[in-house]
Short mmCIF file of C-alpha atoms in Angstrom, two decimals:
data_model
loop_
_atom_site.label_atom_id
_atom_site.label_comp_id
_atom_site.label_asym_id
_atom_site.label_seq_id
_atom_site.Cartn_x
_atom_site.Cartn_y
_atom_site.Cartn_z
CA MET A 348 -23.86 -23.91 14.43
CA THR A 349 -26.10 -26.55 12.87
CA GLU A 350 -25.47 -30.27 13.06
CA VAL A 351 -23.99 -31.85 9.97
CA GLY A 352 -26.47 -33.79 7.88
CA ALA A 353 -25.10 -37.07 6.56
CA SER A 354 -26.22 -36.35 3.00
CA ALA A 355 -25.12 -32.67 2.84
CA VAL A 356 -22.06 -31.73 0.83
CA PRO A 357 -19.20 -30.85 3.19
CA ALA A 358 -17.99 -27.25 3.09
CA VAL A 359 -14.34 -28.42 3.27
CA GLU A 360 -12.99 -31.87 2.64
CA VAL A 361 -9.23 -32.26 2.88
CA THR A 362 -7.89 -35.78 2.41
CA GLY A 363 -4.30 -36.87 2.95
CA ALA A 364 -3.00 -33.43 2.04
CA GLY A 365 0.68 -32.57 2.35
CA LYS A 366 2.67 -29.48 1.54
CA VAL A 367 6.42 -29.38 1.07
CA PHE A 368 8.15 -26.01 0.49
CA ASN A 369 11.39 -25.93 -1.51
CA PRO A 370 11.39 -29.68 -2.17
CA GLY A 371 14.79 -31.25 -2.91
CA THR A 372 16.79 -28.28 -1.61
CA THR A 373 18.57 -27.75 1.69
CA ARG A 374 15.75 -25.40 2.66
CA GLN A 375 13.12 -28.11 2.31
CA VAL A 376 10.27 -27.71 4.82
CA ASP A 377 7.55 -30.24 5.41
CA ALA A 378 4.87 -27.66 6.22
CA LEU A 379 1.98 -30.13 6.33
CA VAL A 380 1.83 -33.94 6.49
CA ALA A 381 -1.17 -36.24 5.94
CA ILE A 382 -3.86 -33.72 6.77
CA ASP A 383 -7.49 -34.94 6.96
CA LEU A 384 -9.96 -32.13 7.70
CA HIS A 385 -13.71 -31.99 7.42
CA VAL A 386 -15.92 -28.96 7.85
CA GLY A 387 -19.66 -29.63 7.59
CA PRO A 388 -22.17 -27.15 6.15
CA GLY A 389 -22.88 -24.40 8.73
CA GLU A 390 -20.11 -25.74 10.93
CA PHE A 391 -17.55 -23.51 12.68
CA VAL A 392 -14.11 -25.17 12.89
CA SER A 393 -11.00 -23.55 14.37
CA LEU A 394 -7.37 -24.43 13.63
CA ILE A 395 -5.15 -23.81 16.62
CA GLY A 396 -1.45 -24.42 17.19
CA PRO A 397 1.87 -22.79 17.89
CA SER A 398 3.50 -20.50 15.29
CA GLY A 399 4.89 -22.49 12.38
CA CYS A 400 2.54 -25.46 12.76
CA GLY A 401 1.12 -24.86 9.26
CA LYS A 402 -2.35 -23.67 10.20
CA SER A 403 -2.20 -20.69 7.88
CA THR A 404 -0.70 -22.90 5.16
CA LEU A 405 -3.65 -25.28 5.56
CA LEU A 406 -6.09 -22.37 5.26
CA ARG A 407 -4.29 -21.22 2.11
CA LEU A 408 -4.53 -24.70 0.65
CA VAL A 409 -8.26 -24.65 1.16
CA ALA A 410 -8.42 -21.19 -0.43
CA ASN A 411 -6.24 -22.46 -3.33
CA LEU A 412 -3.81 -19.63 -2.79
CA ILE A 413 -1.20 -22.38 -2.82
CA GLU A 414 -1.34 -25.94 -4.24
CA PRO A 415 -0.91 -29.06 -2.13
CA THR A 416 2.10 -31.27 -2.84
CA SER A 417 0.00 -34.39 -2.26
CA GLY A 418 -3.61 -35.28 -1.37
CA SER A 419 -6.79 -33.54 -2.33
CA VAL A 420 -8.68 -30.46 -1.27
CA ARG A 421 -12.36 -30.04 -2.04
CA VAL A 422 -14.61 -27.10 -1.23
CA ASN A 423 -18.36 -27.52 -1.45
CA GLY A 424 -17.82 -30.69 -3.36
CA LYS A 425 -15.60 -29.07 -5.99
CA PRO A 426 -11.79 -29.28 -6.42
CA ALA A 427 -10.19 -26.28 -4.70
CA PRO A 428 -9.10 -24.44 -7.90
CA GLN A 429 -12.62 -24.64 -9.30
CA ALA A 430 -14.11 -23.59 -5.97
CA ARG A 431 -11.86 -20.48 -6.02
CA LEU A 432 -12.91 -19.61 -9.60
CA ASP A 433 -16.53 -20.07 -8.61
CA GLN A 434 -16.08 -17.86 -5.51
CA GLU A 435 -17.25 -20.56 -3.13
CA TYR A 436 -15.61 -18.82 -0.19
CA GLY A 437 -14.89 -15.37 1.27
CA MET A 438 -11.61 -14.60 3.00
CA ALA A 439 -10.39 -12.34 5.82
CA PHE A 440 -6.91 -11.91 7.23
CA GLN A 441 -5.29 -10.53 10.33
CA GLN A 442 -4.64 -7.33 8.40
CA ALA A 443 -7.95 -5.86 7.30
CA GLY A 444 -6.30 -5.36 3.94
CA LEU A 445 -8.68 -2.62 2.85
CA PHE A 446 -7.87 -0.71 -0.30
CA GLU A 447 -7.12 2.78 1.04
CA TRP A 448 -7.97 4.56 -2.16
CA ARG A 449 -11.48 3.22 -2.03
CA SER A 450 -14.33 4.29 0.26
CA VAL A 451 -15.64 1.79 2.80
CA VAL A 452 -18.64 0.80 0.67
CA LYS A 453 -16.49 0.47 -2.44
CA ASN A 454 -14.19 -1.86 -0.59
CA VAL A 455 -17.16 -4.09 0.21
CA GLU A 456 -18.28 -3.85 -3.42
CA LEU A 457 -14.94 -5.06 -4.76
CA PRO A 458 -15.62 -8.82 -4.91
CA LEU A 459 -18.97 -8.12 -6.52
CA GLU A 460 -17.35 -5.76 -9.04
CA LEU A 461 -14.92 -8.47 -10.06
CA LYS A 462 -17.81 -10.89 -10.53
CA GLY A 463 -19.35 -8.38 -12.98
CA TRP A 464 -22.30 -7.24 -10.90
CA ASP A 465 -24.10 -4.10 -12.07
CA LYS A 466 -23.65 -0.92 -10.08
CA GLY A 467 -27.14 -0.78 -8.54
CA PRO A 468 -27.39 -4.29 -7.04
CA ARG A 469 -23.74 -4.08 -6.08
CA ARG A 470 -24.22 -0.98 -4.00
CA GLN A 471 -27.38 -2.37 -2.46
CA ARG A 472 -25.74 -5.59 -1.40
CA ALA A 473 -22.70 -3.77 -0.05
CA MET A 474 -24.95 -1.52 2.05
CA GLU A 475 -26.78 -4.56 3.39
CA MET A 476 -23.45 -6.09 4.40
CA LEU A 477 -22.36 -2.83 6.12
CA GLN A 478 -25.66 -2.81 8.02
CA LEU A 479 -24.93 -6.38 9.08
CA VAL A 480 -21.63 -5.33 10.63
CA LYS A 481 -23.29 -2.12 11.98
CA LEU A 482 -21.24 0.26 9.88
CA GLY A 483 -23.99 1.58 7.57
CA ASP A 484 -23.17 5.16 8.62
CA PHE A 485 -19.57 4.87 7.55
CA ALA A 486 -20.14 3.81 3.93
CA GLU A 487 -18.54 6.91 2.42
CA HIS A 488 -15.63 7.07 4.90
CA ARG A 489 -12.10 6.23 3.95
CA PRO A 490 -10.59 3.13 5.58
CA TRP A 491 -7.96 5.09 7.49
CA GLN A 492 -10.71 7.15 9.18
CA LEU A 493 -11.91 3.99 10.91
CA SER A 494 -10.55 2.25 14.07
CA GLY A 495 -8.86 -1.09 13.75
CA GLY A 496 -11.97 -2.96 14.93
CA MET A 497 -14.20 -1.10 12.45
CA GLN A 498 -11.74 -1.85 9.61
CA GLN A 499 -11.88 -5.50 10.50
CA ARG A 500 -15.67 -5.41 10.39
CA VAL A 501 -15.48 -3.88 6.90
CA ALA A 502 -13.13 -6.74 5.90
CA ILE A 503 -15.68 -9.25 7.22
CA ALA A 504 -18.52 -7.45 5.36
CA ARG A 505 -16.41 -7.68 2.21
CA ALA A 506 -15.71 -11.38 2.76
CA LEU A 507 -19.50 -11.97 3.14
CA ALA A 508 -20.57 -9.67 0.27
CA ALA A 509 -20.99 -12.34 -2.38
CA HIS A 510 -22.85 -14.57 0.11
CA PRO A 511 -20.20 -17.29 0.02
CA PRO A 512 -21.23 -20.53 1.75
CA LEU A 513 -17.79 -20.68 3.41
CA LEU A 514 -15.69 -18.13 5.27
CA LEU A 515 -11.92 -18.59 5.58
CA MET A 516 -10.39 -16.44 8.33
CA ASP A 517 -6.73 -16.15 9.33
CA GLU A 518 -6.45 -14.59 12.76
CA PRO A 519 -8.90 -11.87 11.82
CA PHE A 520 -9.07 -10.47 15.35
CA GLY A 521 -5.37 -10.95 16.16
CA ALA A 522 -4.53 -7.23 16.11
CA LEU A 523 -7.50 -6.10 18.15
CA ASP A 524 -7.71 -5.20 21.87
CA GLU A 525 -9.47 -7.63 24.18
CA MET A 526 -12.76 -5.73 24.45
CA THR A 527 -13.10 -5.21 20.68
CA ARG A 528 -12.07 -8.77 20.10
CA GLU A 529 -14.81 -10.23 22.34
CA HIS A 530 -17.37 -7.97 20.68
CA MET A 531 -16.25 -9.01 17.24
CA GLN A 532 -16.39 -12.68 18.18
CA ALA A 533 -20.05 -12.30 19.29
CA GLU A 534 -20.81 -10.38 16.07
CA LEU A 535 -19.23 -13.11 13.93
CA LEU A 536 -21.29 -15.83 15.63
CA ARG A 537 -24.44 -13.75 15.15
CA ILE A 538 -23.71 -13.12 11.45
CA CYS A 539 -22.83 -16.78 10.73
CA GLY A 540 -25.94 -17.86 12.64
CA GLU A 541 -28.05 -15.51 10.54
CA THR A 542 -26.51 -16.48 7.19
CA GLY A 543 -25.75 -20.19 7.79
CA THR A 544 -22.14 -19.66 6.67
CA SER A 545 -19.53 -22.36 7.39
CA VAL A 546 -16.28 -21.09 8.89
CA LEU A 547 -12.69 -22.32 8.94
CA PHE A 548 -10.90 -20.10 11.48
CA VAL A 549 -7.18 -19.88 12.24
CA THR A 550 -6.24 -18.60 15.65
CA HIS A 551 -3.67 -18.99 18.40
CA SER A 552 -6.03 -17.90 21.18
CA ILE A 553 -7.44 -20.91 23.06
CA PRO A 554 -10.51 -19.06 24.53
CA GLU A 555 -11.28 -17.62 21.15
CA ALA A 556 -11.21 -21.04 19.50
CA VAL A 557 -13.40 -22.59 22.22
CA TYR A 558 -15.88 -19.70 22.31
CA LEU A 559 -16.46 -19.67 18.52
CA SER A 560 -16.14 -23.27 17.39
CA ASP A 561 -18.19 -26.45 17.06
CA ARG A 562 -14.84 -28.25 16.84
CA VAL A 563 -11.30 -27.13 17.64
CA VAL A 564 -8.55 -28.79 15.52
CA VAL A 565 -5.26 -28.83 17.37
CA MET A 566 -2.05 -28.82 15.29
CA SER A 567 1.61 -29.36 16.02
CA PRO A 568 4.69 -28.20 14.13
CA ARG A 569 7.67 -29.90 12.38
CA PRO A 570 6.04 -31.38 10.45
CA GLY A 571 2.67 -29.63 10.58
CA GLN A 572 0.01 -32.15 11.44
CA ILE A 573 -3.32 -32.53 13.20
CA THR A 574 -2.90 -34.09 16.61
CA THR A 575 -6.27 -33.77 18.34
CA VAL A 576 -9.84 -32.70 17.50
CA VAL A 577 -11.75 -31.28 20.44
CA PRO A 578 -15.53 -31.15 19.96
CA VAL A 579 -17.10 -28.14 21.75
CA ASP A 580 -20.70 -28.85 22.64
CA LEU A 581 -21.62 -25.55 24.18
CA GLY A 582 -24.77 -25.13 22.11
CA SER A 583 -25.57 -22.59 19.46
CA ASP A 584 -26.78 -19.70 21.62
CA ARG A 585 -23.46 -18.53 23.01
CA ASP A 586 -23.24 -15.12 24.66
CA LEU A 587 -21.05 -13.26 27.13
CA ASP A 588 -22.11 -15.61 29.92
CA THR A 589 -20.74 -18.55 27.97
CA ARG A 590 -17.26 -17.39 28.89
CA GLU A 591 -18.17 -17.76 32.61
CA ASP A 592 -19.58 -21.30 32.13
CA ALA A 593 -17.80 -24.17 33.85
CA ARG A 594 -18.05 -26.23 30.63
CA PHE A 595 -16.30 -23.42 28.75
CA PHE A 596 -13.38 -23.64 31.14
CA GLU A 597 -13.32 -27.43 30.85
CA LYS A 598 -12.98 -27.12 27.07
CA VAL A 599 -10.33 -24.43 27.40
CA THR A 600 -8.38 -26.80 29.65
CA GLU A 601 -8.88 -29.69 27.23
CA VAL A 602 -7.54 -27.70 24.31
CA ARG A 603 -4.66 -26.27 26.41
CA GLU A 604 -3.63 -29.80 27.46
CA ALA A 605 -3.86 -31.00 23.86
CA LEU A 606 -1.48 -28.16 22.90
CA ARG A 607 0.74 -28.66 25.90
CA GLY A 608 1.26 -32.32 25.10
CA HIS A 609 3.65 -31.25 22.36
CA GLU A 610 5.31 -28.59 24.36
CA VAL A 611 6.33 -31.26 26.90
CA ASP A 612 7.70 -33.41 24.10
CA GLU A 613 9.69 -30.49 22.84
CA LEU A 614 11.01 -29.65 26.29
CA GLU A 615 12.11 -33.23 26.87
CA LEU A 616 13.71 -33.28 23.45
CA ALA A 617 15.61 -30.08 24.22
CA ARG A 618 16.71 -31.42 27.57
CA GLY A 619 17.86 -34.68 25.94
CA ILE A 620 19.93 -32.77 23.45
CA GLY A 621 21.36 -30.63 26.26
CA ASP A 622 22.51 -33.73 28.17
CA VAL A 623 24.43 -35.12 25.24
CA MET B 1076 -8.91 28.53 13.25
CA THR B 1077 -7.72 27.71 9.72
CA VAL B 1078 -6.97 31.38 9.14
CA ARG B 1079 -4.82 31.41 12.23
CA ARG B 1080 -2.94 28.30 11.11
CA LEU B 1081 -2.44 29.86 7.67
CA LEU B 1082 -1.04 33.00 9.29
CA TRP B 1083 1.27 30.91 11.44
CA ALA B 1084 2.47 29.14 8.30
CA VAL B 1085 3.05 32.30 6.35
CA ILE B 1086 4.25 34.94 8.81
CA PRO B 1087 7.45 33.32 10.26
CA PRO B 1088 9.12 32.61 6.88
CA LEU B 1089 7.97 36.03 5.65
CA VAL B 1090 9.48 37.78 8.63
CA PHE B 1091 12.68 35.77 8.17
CA GLY B 1092 12.82 36.72 4.48
CA VAL B 1093 12.35 40.43 5.16
CA VAL B 1094 14.99 40.43 7.92
CA PHE B 1095 17.41 38.46 5.73
CA ILE B 1096 17.05 40.93 2.82
CA GLY B 1097 17.37 43.83 5.30
CA LEU B 1098 20.60 42.44 6.67
CA TRP B 1099 21.89 41.85 3.13
CA GLU B 1100 21.23 45.48 2.28
CA LEU B 1101 22.72 46.62 5.57
CA ALA B 1102 25.86 44.41 5.22
CA ILE B 1103 26.67 45.90 1.82
CA ALA B 1104 26.44 49.42 3.22
CA VAL B 1105 28.44 48.63 6.37
CA PHE B 1106 31.22 46.55 4.83
CA ASP B 1107 31.25 48.48 1.58
CA TRP B 1108 30.99 45.35 -0.64
CA LYS B 1109 31.51 46.17 -4.30
CA PRO B 1110 28.50 45.62 -6.68
CA TYR B 1111 30.48 42.99 -8.67
CA PHE B 1112 30.87 41.03 -5.38
CA LEU B 1113 27.30 41.25 -4.23
CA PRO B 1114 24.67 43.78 -5.54
CA ARG B 1115 22.08 45.36 -3.29
CA PRO B 1116 18.65 43.64 -3.18
CA THR B 1117 17.04 46.92 -4.23
CA LYS B 1118 19.34 47.06 -7.25
CA ILE B 1119 18.48 43.49 -8.20
CA TRP B 1120 14.79 44.23 -7.88
CA GLY B 1121 15.28 47.26 -10.08
CA GLN B 1122 16.98 45.23 -12.73
CA PHE B 1123 14.22 42.60 -12.43
CA THR B 1124 11.46 45.12 -13.09
CA ASP B 1125 13.39 47.02 -15.76
CA ASN B 1126 14.07 43.79 -17.68
CA ILE B 1127 10.74 42.11 -16.90
CA ASP B 1128 9.95 41.41 -20.57
CA LEU B 1129 13.28 39.78 -21.16
CA VAL B 1130 12.98 37.83 -17.94
CA ARG B 1131 9.57 36.65 -19.02
CA SER B 1132 10.65 35.58 -22.52
CA SER B 1133 13.73 33.82 -21.16
CA ALA B 1134 11.62 32.07 -18.51
CA THR B 1135 9.27 30.95 -21.28
CA VAL B 1136 12.20 29.35 -23.19
CA SER B 1137 13.75 27.62 -20.15
CA GLY B 1138 10.31 26.73 -18.70
CA GLY B 1139 9.23 25.40 -22.12
CA ASN B 1140 12.28 23.13 -22.30
CA ALA B 1141 11.68 21.92 -18.74
CA LEU B 1142 7.98 21.31 -19.42
CA VAL B 1143 8.69 19.29 -22.58
CA GLY B 1144 11.23 17.26 -20.63
CA LEU B 1145 8.78 16.77 -17.76
CA LEU B 1146 5.93 15.60 -20.01
CA VAL B 1147 7.98 13.38 -22.36
CA GLY B 1148 10.03 11.97 -19.46
CA THR B 1149 6.93 11.18 -17.42
CA VAL B 1150 5.16 9.46 -20.29
CA LEU B 1151 8.30 7.41 -21.11
CA GLY B 1152 8.94 6.63 -17.44
CA VAL B 1153 5.39 5.46 -16.84
CA GLY B 1154 5.35 3.44 -20.08
CA VAL B 1155 8.61 1.65 -19.37
CA SER B 1156 7.70 0.98 -15.74
CA PHE B 1157 4.65 -0.98 -17.00
CA LEU B 1158 6.97 -3.00 -19.24
CA LEU B 1159 9.30 -3.68 -16.30
CA MET B 1160 6.37 -4.84 -14.20
CA ARG B 1161 5.20 -7.16 -16.96
CA PHE B 1162 8.58 -8.69 -17.72
CA ARG B 1163 10.41 -9.74 -14.59
CA LEU B 1164 13.76 -10.41 -16.32
CA LEU B 1165 13.73 -6.95 -17.92
CA ASN B 1166 13.07 -5.44 -14.53
CA ASP B 1167 16.03 -7.25 -12.95
CA MET B 1168 18.27 -5.94 -15.74
CA VAL B 1169 17.01 -2.37 -15.99
CA ASN B 1170 15.98 -1.36 -12.49
CA PRO B 1171 19.39 -1.50 -10.75
CA LEU B 1172 20.73 0.49 -13.66
CA ALA B 1173 17.99 3.09 -13.39
CA VAL B 1174 18.59 3.46 -9.63
CA ALA B 1175 22.31 3.92 -10.29
CA VAL B 1176 21.72 6.49 -13.02
CA ASN B 1177 19.50 8.41 -10.56
CA ALA B 1178 22.48 8.75 -8.27
CA VAL B 1179 24.93 10.23 -10.74
CA PRO B 1180 24.88 13.78 -12.27
CA ILE B 1181 23.87 12.83 -15.80
CA ILE B 1182 23.52 16.54 -16.59
CA VAL B 1183 27.14 16.41 -17.75
CA LEU B 1184 25.86 14.48 -20.80
CA VAL B 1185 24.42 17.68 -22.20
CA SER B 1186 27.71 18.70 -23.88
CA VAL B 1187 27.76 15.35 -25.63
CA PHE B 1188 24.13 15.89 -26.80
CA SER B 1189 25.04 19.39 -27.97
CA ASN B 1190 27.43 17.91 -30.52
CA MET B 1191 24.65 15.82 -32.00
CA PHE B 1192 22.41 18.72 -32.97
CA SER B 1193 22.79 22.22 -34.49
CA VAL B 1194 24.11 25.02 -32.25
CA THR B 1195 20.79 26.80 -32.00
CA SER B 1196 18.77 23.65 -31.35
CA GLU B 1197 16.73 23.36 -28.14
CA VAL B 1198 16.65 19.56 -28.52
CA PRO B 1199 19.73 18.75 -26.42
CA ARG B 1200 18.33 20.72 -23.46
CA ARG B 1201 14.94 19.07 -23.78
CA LEU B 1202 16.57 15.67 -24.20
CA MET B 1203 18.56 16.27 -20.97
CA ALA B 1204 15.49 17.32 -18.99
CA THR B 1205 13.59 14.32 -20.42
CA LEU B 1206 16.33 11.93 -19.34
CA VAL B 1207 16.50 13.31 -15.79
CA VAL B 1208 12.71 13.13 -15.37
CA TYR B 1209 12.48 9.71 -17.06
CA PHE B 1210 14.72 7.93 -14.58
CA ILE B 1211 13.06 9.52 -11.52
CA VAL B 1212 9.62 8.58 -12.74
CA LEU B 1213 10.71 5.12 -13.84
CA VAL B 1214 12.23 4.14 -10.55
CA ASN B 1215 9.32 5.42 -8.47
CA VAL B 1216 6.44 4.22 -10.56
CA ALA B 1217 7.97 0.83 -11.06
CA LYS B 1218 8.28 0.54 -7.29
CA GLY B 1219 4.60 1.57 -6.91
CA LEU B 1220 3.44 -1.04 -9.38
CA ARG B 1221 5.56 -3.78 -7.81
CA GLN B 1222 5.25 -3.09 -4.07
CA VAL B 1223 1.60 -3.93 -3.69
CA ASP B 1224 0.39 -5.11 -0.27
CA ARG B 1225 0.67 -8.90 -0.18
CA ALA B 1226 -2.76 -9.13 1.50
CA HIS B 1227 -4.26 -7.28 -1.46
CA LEU B 1228 -2.72 -9.74 -3.91
CA GLU B 1229 -3.94 -12.74 -1.99
CA LEU B 1230 -7.38 -11.23 -1.68
CA LEU B 1231 -7.53 -10.63 -5.45
CA ARG B 1232 -6.40 -14.14 -6.10
CA SER B 1233 -9.13 -15.45 -3.84
CA TYR B 1234 -11.59 -13.39 -5.95
CA ALA B 1235 -10.20 -15.19 -9.04
CA ALA B 1236 -9.18 -11.78 -10.46
CA SER B 1237 -7.48 -11.77 -13.86
CA PRO B 1238 -4.02 -10.19 -14.29
CA VAL B 1239 -5.64 -7.17 -15.93
CA GLN B 1240 -8.05 -6.81 -12.97
CA VAL B 1241 -5.09 -6.99 -10.52
CA LEU B 1242 -3.41 -4.27 -12.54
CA VAL B 1243 -6.46 -2.02 -12.57
CA LYS B 1244 -7.74 -2.62 -9.08
CA ALA B 1245 -4.52 -2.86 -7.15
CA ARG B 1246 -1.28 -2.02 -8.98
CA ILE B 1247 -2.18 1.19 -10.74
CA PRO B 1248 -4.03 2.83 -7.80
CA ASN B 1249 -1.09 1.80 -5.61
CA ALA B 1250 1.36 3.45 -8.00
CA VAL B 1251 -0.49 6.82 -8.23
CA PRO B 1252 1.00 8.32 -5.06
CA TYR B 1253 4.42 7.16 -6.22
CA LEU B 1254 3.92 8.99 -9.52
CA PHE B 1255 3.14 12.19 -7.68
CA THR B 1256 6.16 11.80 -5.41
CA ALA B 1257 8.18 11.36 -8.64
CA LEU B 1258 6.66 14.50 -10.10
CA LYS B 1259 7.40 16.50 -6.95
CA ILE B 1260 11.05 15.51 -7.25
CA SER B 1261 11.36 15.72 -11.01
CA ALA B 1262 9.54 19.02 -11.60
CA PRO B 1263 12.25 21.12 -9.90
CA ALA B 1264 14.90 18.81 -11.31
CA ALA B 1265 13.63 19.46 -14.85
CA VAL B 1266 13.83 23.19 -14.31
CA ILE B 1267 17.37 22.98 -12.85
CA THR B 1268 18.40 20.76 -15.72
CA ALA B 1269 17.01 23.19 -18.29
CA PHE B 1270 19.00 26.09 -16.74
CA VAL B 1271 22.22 24.22 -16.29
CA ALA B 1272 21.97 22.83 -19.82
CA GLU B 1273 22.12 26.37 -21.07
CA TYR B 1274 25.48 26.90 -19.33
CA PHE B 1275 27.00 24.43 -21.85
CA GLY B 1276 26.39 26.64 -24.88
CA GLY B 1277 23.70 26.90 -27.53
CA SER B 1278 21.29 29.79 -28.07
CA GLN B 1279 21.57 32.66 -25.58
CA ASN B 1280 17.78 32.82 -25.04
CA GLY B 1281 16.99 31.20 -21.71
CA LEU B 1282 17.37 32.25 -18.10
CA GLY B 1283 20.47 30.12 -17.56
CA SER B 1284 22.36 31.69 -20.49
CA ARG B 1285 21.30 35.18 -19.47
CA ILE B 1286 22.70 34.57 -16.00
CA THR B 1287 26.10 33.51 -17.43
CA SER B 1288 26.21 36.32 -20.01
CA ASN B 1289 25.54 38.99 -17.34
CA THR B 1290 27.77 37.74 -14.49
CA THR B 1291 30.76 39.91 -15.49
CA ALA B 1292 29.16 43.01 -17.09
CA ASN B 1293 26.09 43.50 -14.92
CA THR B 1294 25.99 41.46 -11.75
CA ALA B 1295 22.68 42.86 -10.62
CA ALA B 1296 21.07 41.79 -13.91
CA ALA B 1297 22.52 38.30 -13.46
CA TRP B 1298 20.89 38.20 -10.03
CA ALA B 1299 17.62 39.37 -11.50
CA TYR B 1300 17.64 36.36 -13.81
CA VAL B 1301 18.52 34.15 -10.79
CA LEU B 1302 15.37 35.57 -9.14
CA GLY B 1303 13.41 34.67 -12.29
CA ALA B 1304 14.88 31.17 -12.18
CA CYS B 1305 13.82 30.79 -8.53
CA LEU B 1306 10.26 31.85 -9.32
CA LEU B 1307 10.06 29.45 -12.32
CA GLY B 1308 11.32 26.52 -10.21
CA LEU B 1309 8.86 27.38 -7.47
CA THR B 1310 6.02 27.56 -10.01
CA PHE B 1311 6.80 24.03 -11.27
CA TYR B 1312 6.94 22.73 -7.71
CA LEU B 1313 3.71 24.33 -6.65
CA VAL B 1314 1.86 23.06 -9.73
CA SER B 1315 3.00 19.51 -9.07
CA ILE B 1316 1.84 19.77 -5.42
CA ALA B 1317 -1.54 21.22 -6.56
CA LEU B 1318 -1.97 18.36 -9.00
CA GLU B 1319 -1.31 15.90 -6.25
CA SER B 1320 -3.80 17.42 -3.87
CA ILE B 1321 -6.54 17.48 -6.58
CA THR B 1322 -6.09 13.87 -7.73
CA THR B 1323 -5.43 11.99 -4.52
CA PRO B 1324 -7.73 11.82 -1.48
CA LYS B 1325 -6.76 14.06 1.45
CA ARG B 1326 -4.37 11.88 3.25
CA GLY B 1327 -1.41 14.03 4.11
CA ALA B 1328 1.00 11.18 3.42
CA SER B 1329 3.41 10.09 0.79
CA PRO B 1330 3.92 6.48 -0.29
CA GLY B 1331 4.41 4.12 2.59
CA GLY B 1332 2.85 6.57 5.00
CA GLY B 1333 -0.02 5.22 7.09
CA THR B 1334 -0.92 1.55 6.69
CA THR B 1335 -4.45 0.40 7.38
CA THR B 1336 -4.12 -2.00 10.22
#
C-alpha cells in the first residue's frame, strides 16, 4: 500500500511481452500481445478481465511457469527464470493445492524444506506464518479436516513462508463463499501491510479488485491485452466501511465500464455478423 | 458408541451366515440330496477338523506360492512403473499393453509355463502369481506416479524444485494409496492364481490340487479344502487392508476420493 519510490527496484516489470500458444499450427492462439506491466515495491495490482483474456497466462509468465514468446519479464530486477530459482515470489491458486498427506504445518514448511532450511527454524517460521493467518491451533491437523477458507489461509501462509517480496495470486478466493471471501480479503490486506509484500492478483470480481488494489489492470481477450489501468486511491487503511464508501462505488463503476467497453464491441460485432 | 457400531457391522452378516448354513443343512435333509451332489456343512466341518494338519500344510504351500508372487510381482511392478514415469515413450508403448493384459485371463499361460520346468517345480505357479500381481501393481502405481495434481506440479516448479524433489515430495506420496489399492486387488488375485495354477498339474501338495483330487472320491473333503482356500484368501485380503490402515493416514478413501478444495 506504499507509494512507489522512483529509485526502488520494481517488483514486476513486464515489457512488450507476448505469448503465442501452438505457433504455426491451426490451433494457434495469441494469448497475450504487447503487454507492459509494472508493479512497484509494496504495491497491490489486480488483473481483471473476462475468461480467456490471458490474465492467468500473464501471471504464469511472471512466475516463469511458462516462457514468453516475445518481450521481457523481470521480477525484482532479475530475469524471470532467475527470480524463480531465487524464490523471489510466493504463489497461491484458486485451488488451495495443499498436500493431503502432510499436516497443515508441514504444508507451510514445504517451500522452506526445498530451500534446505533446518528443521528447527523451518518449524518456527511455519508456526509464525500460521499465527499470521490465525491458524496456529490447527498446525497438526490434516488439510481435509479444514474448511475451504481455512485451507486457503494455509495456502497463503505457505506462499508467505519464505518471506518473498512478491506474492502472485490466481483467483485465490474464487471458490469461497461471500462472507469468507470478504474476511480473507481484509486478512490479505492486513498481512501485506504488515510484511510490505507486493502483490499481483488475478480475479474476475470487480469489487474484489477495487477493494484490494492500488491499481486495477483491465484486460480484454482475443488477443489478450491490457486496455485500461484504473488507479484506486482509497488510501491504505481499508476496512469493512470502505465497501460502503461512495468513492468505492465510483471506482467499481469505472472498472465495470472499462470492462463493458469491450463487451459492447463484441455485441456489435456479433450483431454485424448476424446481419450478413 | 463404537462398540454398538461394531456389533451392527458384525451381527447382520453373522446371522445371515448361520441362517444360510442352517438352510443348507435343512435342504439336504428335506430334498434328500446325495453327498456327492452336496455334502452337509457338519460333514464338511468334520472333514476340515479331521484333516486340519493336511489343510494347514497344503495352505502353506499354496499360500507360499501366492506370497512369493505377491512380493516379487509388487517389487517388479513398482520398479517398472518408475521406469515408465521416467521415460515417456516407454510408457506410451507399455501402458496400453499392461492395461489390456489386466483385462484378459492370463492364468491360462500356466500350462505353457509348466512345460518349461520340471513336473514337481513350484516355479510355474509362482511365476503365474507374480505375473498377475505385476500387471495390477504396474498399472495402478504408474497411474499414481503420473496423475499428480497439476496445482502441485506448478507449485513445485515455482519453488524451483528439482526432478528428484518433485518425485519425493509429490509423485511418490501421491502413488502410495494407489499401491495399496493395487495390493488389495492383487492379494486375493495372487491366492486365486496359486490355487487355479495347481489345477493344471504339477505336485499334488497345495489346496487347489487337494480339491481336484478329492472331488470324486470324497466330496466333503474337497469342500473342506475349499473352506481352507476361502480362509487363506481372506487372510491375504485382511493383511493387505491392515497394512493400508497402518501406513496411510485415516482418510477412509481410496485414490481420487476427496479432493482438498
